[in-house]
mmCIF file of C-alpha atoms in Angstrom:
data_model
loop_
_atom_site.group_PDB
_atom_site.id
_atom_site.type_symbol
_atom_site.label_atom_id
_atom_site.label_comp_id
_atom_site.label_asym_id
_atom_site.label_seq_id
_atom_site.Cartn_x
_atom_site.Cartn_y
_atom_site.Cartn_z
ATOM 1 C CA MET L 12 3.227 -29.180 5.829
ATOM 2 C CA GLN L 13 1.348 -26.151 5.762
ATOM 3 C CA ARG L 14 -1.067 -25.417 3.126
ATOM 4 C CA LEU L 15 -0.101 -22.507 0.940
ATOM 5 C CA ASP L 16 -3.625 -21.164 0.540
ATOM 6 C CA ARG L 17 -4.065 -21.118 4.469
ATOM 7 C CA PRO L 18 -4.467 -17.530 5.573
ATOM 8 C CA ASP L 19 -1.851 -16.170 8.072
ATOM 9 C CA PRO L 20 -3.119 -15.661 11.590
ATOM 10 C CA PRO L 21 -4.015 -12.071 12.526
ATOM 11 C CA LEU L 22 -1.184 -10.331 14.299
ATOM 12 C CA LEU L 23 -0.912 -10.247 17.921
ATOM 13 C CA PHE L 24 0.254 -7.157 19.733
ATOM 14 C CA THR L 25 2.024 -7.276 23.250
ATOM 15 C CA VAL L 26 1.165 -4.171 25.132
ATOM 16 C CA ALA L 27 3.913 -3.533 27.911
ATOM 17 C CA ILE L 28 3.196 -1.165 30.575
ATOM 18 C CA THR L 29 6.062 -0.100 32.827
ATOM 19 C CA VAL L 30 5.148 1.425 36.326
ATOM 20 C CA TRP L 31 7.184 3.682 38.645
ATOM 21 C CA GLN L 32 5.646 5.314 41.553
ATOM 22 C CA ARG L 33 2.374 6.576 40.033
ATOM 23 C CA GLU L 34 0.274 3.195 40.529
ATOM 24 C CA GLU L 35 -3.020 5.149 40.677
ATOM 25 C CA MET L 36 -2.824 5.764 36.997
ATOM 26 C CA LEU L 37 -2.174 2.187 35.907
ATOM 27 C CA PRO L 38 -6.148 1.254 35.866
ATOM 28 C CA HIS L 39 -6.695 4.297 33.344
ATOM 29 C CA ALA L 40 -3.728 2.912 31.134
ATOM 30 C CA ILE L 41 -4.968 -0.498 31.245
ATOM 31 C CA GLN L 42 -8.634 0.591 30.369
ATOM 32 C CA THR L 43 -7.368 2.165 27.332
ATOM 33 C CA VAL L 44 -6.072 -0.995 26.022
ATOM 34 C CA LEU L 45 -9.207 -2.876 26.951
ATOM 35 C CA ARG L 46 -11.051 -0.536 24.696
ATOM 36 C CA GLN L 47 -9.140 -1.155 21.611
ATOM 37 C CA THR L 48 -11.112 -1.770 18.380
ATOM 38 C CA TYR L 49 -8.492 -4.529 17.431
ATOM 39 C CA PRO L 50 -9.097 -7.380 19.941
ATOM 40 C CA ARG L 51 -5.751 -9.502 19.458
ATOM 41 C CA TRP L 52 -3.397 -8.070 22.128
ATOM 42 C CA GLU L 53 -1.826 -9.105 25.504
ATOM 43 C CA ILE L 54 -0.850 -6.869 28.348
ATOM 44 C CA LEU L 55 2.416 -7.121 30.405
ATOM 45 C CA VAL L 56 2.960 -4.948 33.280
ATOM 46 C CA TYR L 57 6.323 -4.369 34.919
ATOM 47 C CA SER L 58 7.364 -2.392 37.791
ATOM 48 C CA ASP L 59 10.996 -1.531 39.180
ATOM 49 C CA GLY L 60 9.519 0.211 42.040
ATOM 50 C CA GLY L 61 6.857 -2.189 43.174
ATOM 51 C CA SER L 62 4.795 -1.368 46.225
ATOM 52 C CA ARG L 63 1.981 -2.909 48.058
ATOM 53 C CA LEU L 64 -0.344 -0.492 46.154
ATOM 54 C CA THR L 65 1.008 -1.713 42.734
ATOM 55 C CA ARG L 66 0.162 -5.312 43.528
ATOM 56 C CA GLU L 67 -3.253 -4.409 45.015
ATOM 57 C CA THR L 68 -3.971 -2.356 42.002
ATOM 58 C CA VAL L 69 -3.170 -5.436 39.587
ATOM 59 C CA ALA L 70 -4.943 -7.889 41.899
ATOM 60 C CA GLY L 71 -7.960 -5.832 42.321
ATOM 61 C CA LEU L 72 -8.465 -5.743 38.405
ATOM 62 C CA ASP L 73 -11.037 -8.144 36.942
ATOM 63 C CA ALA L 74 -9.739 -11.691 37.138
ATOM 64 C CA ALA L 75 -10.819 -12.231 33.454
ATOM 65 C CA ILE L 76 -8.383 -9.302 32.105
ATOM 66 C CA PRO L 77 -5.381 -11.296 30.821
ATOM 67 C CA ILE L 78 -2.372 -9.535 32.503
ATOM 68 C CA ARG L 79 0.771 -10.627 33.418
ATOM 69 C CA TYR L 80 2.598 -8.776 36.247
ATOM 70 C CA ARG L 81 6.208 -8.808 37.139
ATOM 71 C CA GLU L 82 8.269 -6.863 39.824
ATOM 72 C CA VAL L 83 12.077 -6.581 39.236
ATOM 73 C CA ARG L 84 14.954 -4.954 41.181
ATOM 74 C CA ARG L 85 15.361 -1.156 40.419
ATOM 75 C CA ARG L 86 18.381 -0.121 38.593
ATOM 76 C CA PRO L 87 19.190 3.538 39.098
ATOM 77 C CA LYS L 88 19.842 5.675 36.111
ATOM 78 C CA GLN L 89 18.682 2.873 33.489
ATOM 79 C CA TRP L 90 15.389 4.607 32.660
ATOM 80 C CA GLY L 91 13.257 1.546 32.693
ATOM 81 C CA ASN L 92 15.313 0.150 29.702
ATOM 82 C CA HIS L 93 15.502 -3.345 31.322
ATOM 83 C CA LEU L 94 11.858 -3.618 31.770
ATOM 84 C CA ARG L 95 11.423 -2.890 27.963
ATOM 85 C CA ARG L 96 14.038 -5.514 27.216
ATOM 86 C CA LEU L 97 12.042 -8.302 29.289
ATOM 87 C CA ALA L 98 9.143 -7.353 27.495
ATOM 88 C CA LEU L 99 10.626 -8.057 24.082
ATOM 89 C CA GLU L 100 11.996 -11.460 25.599
ATOM 90 C CA GLU L 101 8.730 -12.400 27.550
ATOM 91 C CA GLY L 102 6.039 -11.106 25.082
ATOM 92 C CA SER L 103 4.033 -13.427 22.738
ATOM 93 C CA GLY L 104 3.260 -10.972 20.206
ATOM 94 C CA SER L 105 4.753 -10.347 16.796
ATOM 95 C CA HIS L 106 5.079 -6.545 17.794
ATOM 96 C CA VAL L 107 5.573 -4.819 21.203
ATOM 97 C CA CYS L 108 4.137 -1.396 22.076
ATOM 98 C CA PHE L 109 5.383 0.034 24.993
ATOM 99 C CA LEU L 110 3.046 2.266 27.070
ATOM 100 C CA GLY L 111 3.780 4.239 30.151
ATOM 101 C CA HIS L 112 1.575 4.365 33.141
ATOM 102 C CA ASP L 113 1.186 8.178 32.218
ATOM 103 C CA CYS L 114 0.086 7.460 28.578
ATOM 104 C CA LEU L 115 -3.265 6.850 27.191
ATOM 105 C CA LEU L 116 -4.043 4.952 24.040
ATOM 106 C CA TYR L 117 -7.033 5.967 21.732
ATOM 107 C CA PRO L 118 -9.565 3.144 20.659
ATOM 108 C CA SER L 119 -7.911 2.881 17.194
ATOM 109 C CA TYR L 120 -4.306 2.740 18.335
ATOM 110 C CA LEU L 121 -3.593 -1.044 17.604
ATOM 111 C CA GLU L 122 -5.855 -1.137 14.478
ATOM 112 C CA THR L 123 -3.776 1.662 13.046
ATOM 113 C CA HIS L 124 -0.653 -0.122 13.675
ATOM 114 C CA LEU L 125 -2.372 -3.243 12.136
ATOM 115 C CA ALA L 126 -3.333 -1.354 8.733
ATOM 116 C CA ASN L 127 0.349 0.055 8.523
ATOM 117 C CA LEU L 128 1.948 -3.473 9.098
ATOM 118 C CA GLU L 129 -0.478 -5.237 6.611
ATOM 119 C CA GLY L 130 0.491 -8.576 7.932
ATOM 120 C CA ASN L 131 3.879 -8.114 8.005
ATOM 121 C CA VAL L 132 5.476 -9.564 11.414
ATOM 122 C CA ASP L 133 8.766 -7.808 10.845
ATOM 123 C CA GLY L 134 7.315 -4.449 9.864
ATOM 124 C CA LEU L 135 7.989 -1.215 11.739
ATOM 125 C CA SER L 136 4.829 0.716 12.258
ATOM 126 C CA VAL L 137 4.713 4.482 13.515
ATOM 127 C CA VAL L 138 1.638 6.431 14.392
ATOM 128 C CA PRO L 139 1.131 10.045 15.444
ATOM 129 C CA VAL L 140 0.844 10.594 19.280
ATOM 130 C CA ASP L 141 0.213 13.921 21.264
ATOM 131 C CA TYR L 142 3.033 14.795 23.835
ATOM 132 C CA TRP L 143 2.072 16.649 26.786
ATOM 133 C CA ARG L 144 4.154 18.766 29.229
ATOM 134 C CA LYS L 145 2.822 20.121 32.470
ATOM 135 C CA ASN L 146 -0.996 19.753 31.285
ATOM 136 C CA ARG L 147 -0.205 21.581 28.131
ATOM 137 C CA LEU L 148 -0.026 20.006 24.769
ATOM 138 C CA ASP L 149 3.672 20.275 23.684
ATOM 139 C CA VAL L 150 4.278 18.721 20.318
ATOM 140 C CA LYS L 151 2.724 16.272 17.998
ATOM 141 C CA GLN L 152 4.940 13.139 17.203
ATOM 142 C CA PRO L 153 6.752 12.169 15.149
ATOM 143 C CA LEU L 154 8.086 15.831 14.243
ATOM 144 C CA ASN L 155 8.834 14.949 10.688
ATOM 145 C CA PRO L 156 6.947 12.470 8.530
ATOM 146 C CA ASP L 157 10.082 11.265 6.820
ATOM 147 C CA MET L 158 10.906 8.411 9.276
ATOM 148 C CA MET L 159 14.512 8.098 7.897
ATOM 149 C CA SER L 160 15.649 11.820 8.808
ATOM 150 C CA LEU L 161 14.125 11.672 12.486
ATOM 151 C CA HIS L 162 16.601 12.330 15.287
ATOM 152 C CA ASP L 163 16.266 11.613 18.924
ATOM 153 C CA GLY L 164 13.707 13.712 20.553
ATOM 154 C CA GLU L 165 11.554 13.669 17.507
ATOM 155 C CA ILE L 166 9.812 10.433 17.724
ATOM 156 C CA ASP L 167 8.109 9.246 21.073
ATOM 157 C CA LEU L 168 8.275 5.666 22.246
ATOM 158 C CA LEU L 169 4.648 5.661 22.203
ATOM 159 C CA CYS L 170 4.519 5.956 18.280
ATOM 160 C CA ILE L 171 6.210 2.922 17.598
ATOM 161 C CA ALA L 172 5.187 -0.787 17.228
ATOM 162 C CA TYR L 173 8.718 -2.774 17.564
ATOM 163 C CA PRO L 174 8.873 -5.902 15.430
ATOM 164 C CA ARG L 175 9.749 -8.430 18.376
ATOM 165 C CA ARG L 176 11.818 -10.876 16.429
ATOM 166 C CA LEU L 177 13.900 -8.229 14.651
ATOM 167 C CA ALA L 178 14.062 -6.120 17.871
ATOM 168 C CA LEU L 179 15.678 -8.922 19.830
ATOM 169 C CA GLU L 180 18.011 -9.744 16.694
ATOM 170 C CA VAL L 181 19.483 -6.093 16.490
ATOM 171 C CA GLY L 182 19.598 -5.855 20.483
ATOM 172 C CA CYS L 183 16.918 -3.391 21.089
ATOM 173 C CA PHE L 184 17.033 -2.010 24.859
ATOM 174 C CA GLY L 185 19.969 -4.499 25.238
ATOM 175 C CA GLU L 186 22.927 -4.159 27.507
ATOM 176 C CA ASP L 187 24.626 -1.592 25.572
ATOM 177 C CA MET L 188 21.531 0.799 26.053
ATOM 178 C CA GLN L 189 20.739 0.213 29.646
ATOM 179 C CA ARG L 190 21.976 3.551 30.670
ATOM 180 C CA LEU L 191 20.864 5.531 27.579
ATOM 181 C CA ARG L 192 18.058 7.935 28.008
ATOM 182 C CA TYR L 193 17.347 7.772 24.148
ATOM 183 C CA ALA L 194 17.553 3.838 23.904
ATOM 184 C CA ASP L 195 13.918 4.126 22.378
ATOM 185 C CA TYR L 196 15.222 6.122 19.548
ATOM 186 C CA VAL L 197 18.449 4.023 19.152
ATOM 187 C CA SER L 198 16.419 0.886 19.054
ATOM 188 C CA PHE L 199 14.143 2.514 16.387
ATOM 189 C CA ASP L 200 17.205 3.673 14.293
ATOM 190 C CA ARG L 201 18.756 0.129 14.435
ATOM 191 C CA LEU L 202 15.445 -1.247 13.068
ATOM 192 C CA ARG L 203 14.763 1.189 10.431
ATOM 193 C CA GLN L 204 18.131 0.123 8.840
ATOM 194 C CA LEU L 205 16.434 -3.307 8.225
ATOM 195 C CA THR L 206 12.884 -2.670 7.420
ATOM 196 C CA SER L 207 11.308 0.532 6.253
ATOM 197 C CA PRO L 208 9.187 2.316 8.831
ATOM 198 C CA VAL L 209 5.376 2.546 7.871
ATOM 199 C CA TYR L 210 3.712 6.086 8.889
ATOM 200 C CA ARG L 211 0.645 7.603 7.324
ATOM 201 C CA PRO L 212 -0.220 11.012 8.704
ATOM 202 C CA GLY L 213 -3.714 11.050 10.225
ATOM 203 C CA PRO L 214 -5.638 11.443 13.511
ATOM 204 C CA THR L 215 -3.733 11.241 16.653
ATOM 205 C CA GLN L 216 -3.816 7.827 18.284
ATOM 206 C CA ALA L 217 -2.495 8.283 21.778
ATOM 207 C CA SER L 218 -1.273 10.759 24.340
ATOM 208 C CA HIS L 219 1.911 10.576 26.617
ATOM 209 C CA PHE L 220 1.435 12.934 29.547
#
């Protein structure tokens, strides 16, 4: 029997990094996770274009860094959605944040999600990020502070901490989404029907290049 006055354990975040061809950028992405001010996280790295360089890059990292690496067969025109589904299925965290190899987190990224969630394992958190295009800052996302009115292209995958239990329950990045380029938005839309997104405008927490 659990004591009612026992505090809940702090949330654990799964940071899932997907890699495609640009393996040389992977160490930079990982380094931004290591520098997080909130210490409870795990790193999962997935590649559907695995190469010797990818394997050597992961193997060459400090053995003390808790990274799980997996290569899977590439599925053309599936935009990495099968990798994101694997992260939801295999992660241990209450929430999954998806980080591309061409993305960088700022040190307070996870801490900001944590503040939004306030211990809610089924909470849906959104933080502001910069979206770059051809070495120029294009837009800041989400484009609209009203989370219920956002449409495809107005919120980046990097903005969101997906509640893992609910995401699996509603089929986020599931088979019906494998060929959707906007599967991240459809997944977000399904979740916001069940749990109100929490977003507080403030400093940018990450950059997507």
